[in-house]
Coordinates of C-alpha atoms and ligand atoms in Angstrom, one line a residue:
X159 CA 86.9 112.2 104.7
X160 CA 87.5 110.2 101.6
X161 CA 88.6 111.8 98.4
X162 CA 87.6 110.8 94.9
X163 CA 89.8 110.9 91.9
X164 CA 88.7 110.4 88.3
X165 CA 91.0 107.8 86.7
X166 CA 90.4 109.4 83.3
X167 CA 91.0 113.1 83.7
X168 CA 92.5 113.1 87.3
X169 CA 90.0 115.6 88.6
X170 CA 89.8 115.4 92.4
X171 CA 86.7 115.9 94.4
X172 CA 85.4 115.5 97.9
X173 CA 82.6 113.3 98.9
X174 CA 80.1 116.1 99.4
X175 CA 77.1 115.3 97.2
X176 CA 78.1 112.2 95.3
X177 CA 76.1 109.7 97.3
X178 CA 72.8 111.4 97.9
X179 CA 70.9 108.7 96.1
X180 CA 71.2 105.0 96.6
X181 CA 74.0 104.1 98.8
X182 CA 76.0 102.3 96.1
X183 CA 75.1 104.5 93.3
X184 CA 78.1 105.1 91.1
X185 CA 79.6 108.6 91.3
X186 CA 80.6 110.0 88.0
X187 CA 83.1 112.7 87.2
X188 CA 81.7 116.2 87.1
X189 CA 84.4 117.4 84.8
X190 CA 84.6 114.7 82.0
X191 CA 81.6 112.5 82.8
X192 CA 83.6 109.4 83.3
X193 CA 81.3 107.0 85.1
X194 CA 83.6 105.8 87.8
X195 CA 85.5 107.5 90.5
X196 CA 88.2 106.0 92.7
X197 CA 87.9 106.6 96.4
X198 CA 91.1 107.4 98.2
X199 CA 91.7 107.6 101.9
X200 CA 94.1 110.5 101.5
X201 CA 94.2 113.3 98.9
X202 CA 96.7 112.7 96.0
X203 CA 98.0 115.1 93.5
X204 CA 99.1 113.4 90.3
X205 CA 101.6 115.2 88.1
X206 CA 100.4 116.4 84.7
X207 CA 102.0 113.4 82.9
X208 CA 100.8 110.7 85.3
X209 CA 98.6 108.0 83.9
X210 CA 96.0 106.4 86.2
X211 CA 94.8 102.8 86.0
X212 CA 92.0 101.4 88.2
X213 CA 92.1 97.7 88.9
X214 CA 89.9 95.2 90.5
X215 CA 90.9 93.1 93.5
X216 CA 92.7 90.7 91.2
X217 CA 94.7 93.4 89.6
X218 CA 92.7 93.3 86.4
X219 CA 92.3 96.7 84.7
X220 CA 88.8 98.3 85.0
X221 CA 89.6 101.7 83.7
X222 CA 92.6 103.6 82.2
X223 CA 93.0 107.3 82.0
X224 CA 94.1 109.7 79.4
X225 CA 97.8 109.8 80.4
X226 CA 98.2 106.0 80.1
X227 CA 98.3 106.0 76.3
X228 CA 101.0 108.7 76.1
X229 CA 103.1 106.7 78.6
X230 CA 102.6 103.2 77.4
X231 CA 101.1 103.2 73.9
X232 CA 98.2 101.1 75.1
X233 CA 94.7 102.4 74.7
X234 CA 91.9 101.5 77.0
X235 CA 90.5 98.7 74.7
X236 CA 93.9 97.0 74.8
X237 CA 94.0 97.1 78.6
X238 CA 90.5 96.3 79.9
X239 CA 90.4 93.1 81.9
X240 CA 94.1 92.5 81.6
X241 CA 96.4 92.0 84.6
X242 CA 98.1 95.3 85.3
X243 CA 101.5 93.7 86.1
X244 CA 101.5 91.5 83.0
X245 CA 100.2 93.9 80.4
X246 CA 102.6 96.6 81.3
X247 CA 105.4 94.1 82.0
X248 CA 106.1 95.8 85.3
X249 CA 109.5 95.0 86.6
X250 CA 112.4 96.4 88.4
X251 CA 111.2 95.7 91.9
X252 CA 112.8 93.2 94.2
X253 CA 111.4 89.6 94.0
X254 CA 108.3 89.4 96.3
X255 CA 108.3 93.2 96.5
X256 CA 105.9 93.8 93.7
X257 CA 104.1 97.0 94.8
X258 CA 100.9 95.9 93.1
X259 CA 100.8 92.6 94.9
X260 CA 101.7 94.2 98.2
X261 CA 99.0 96.7 98.0
X262 CA 96.4 94.1 97.1
X263 CA 97.5 91.7 99.7
X264 CA 98.0 94.1 102.6
X265 CA 95.8 97.0 101.6
X266 CA 98.6 99.5 102.0
X267 CA 99.7 102.4 99.9
X268 CA 103.0 102.1 98.1
X269 CA 104.4 105.5 97.1
X270 CA 107.3 106.3 94.9
X271 CA 108.1 102.8 93.7
X272 CA 110.8 103.0 91.1
X273 CA 110.0 100.4 88.6
X274 CA 110.0 99.7 84.8
X275 CA 107.3 99.1 82.4
X276 CA 107.2 97.8 78.9
X277 CA 105.4 99.9 76.4
X278 CA 103.2 98.5 73.6
X279 CA 106.1 99.0 71.2
X280 CA 108.4 97.0 73.5
X281 CA 110.4 99.9 74.9
X282 CA 111.3 99.7 78.6
X283 CA 110.5 102.9 80.4
X284 CA 111.5 103.9 83.9
X285 CA 108.5 105.0 85.8
X286 CA 107.5 105.9 89.3
X287 CA 104.5 104.0 90.6
X288 CA 102.1 105.1 93.3
X289 CA 99.7 102.4 94.3
X290 CA 96.6 103.0 96.3
X291 CA 94.3 100.3 97.7
X292 CA 90.6 101.0 97.4
X293 CA 89.0 102.7 100.3
X294 CA 85.8 100.6 100.1
X295 CA 85.3 96.9 100.7
X296 CA 85.3 96.0 97.0
X297 CA 89.0 95.8 97.0
X298 CA 91.0 96.9 94.0
X299 CA 93.7 99.4 93.3
X300 CA 94.5 102.7 91.7
X301 CA 97.9 102.6 90.0
X302 CA 99.5 105.9 89.1
X303 CA 102.4 105.7 86.7
X304 CA 104.6 108.6 86.1
X305 CA 107.6 108.8 83.7
X306 CA 111.0 109.2 85.3
X307 CA 113.7 111.2 83.6
X308 CA 116.7 109.2 82.6
X309 CA 119.4 109.9 85.1
Ligands
ZN542 ZN1 87.0 113.0 84.8

């Protein structure tokens, strides 16, 4: 059974009554009213300071959640339509091992990727990225970015 997660408030829900109308009717968040839920194959529990970003099949940002601004300094208007790897300056992965690209190309989850992002102010932050390919045929990705404590 698929699970849904709200990219904005991270509320999780099951697909119980979300699709009772038209087959492709958008499901909106029952908690915050956000008009888009991301469908996951497996349940996922983001941490309280995780920021979620939903992307299309080309890695362009469709929605960014509340935690993203705190983590990156970018607000949603800064991010819409931008490539998620470029706008966040994602780095720290091995060449050709970009977890976003791998998830898009192969449709596989990438969990616990230890990477770096560049905040709007230009600071490099160490983050853990969990990347989920979309469950449906539209493609796309959900990218969960969580701050890592300096070690
Ligand atoms: Zn919500």
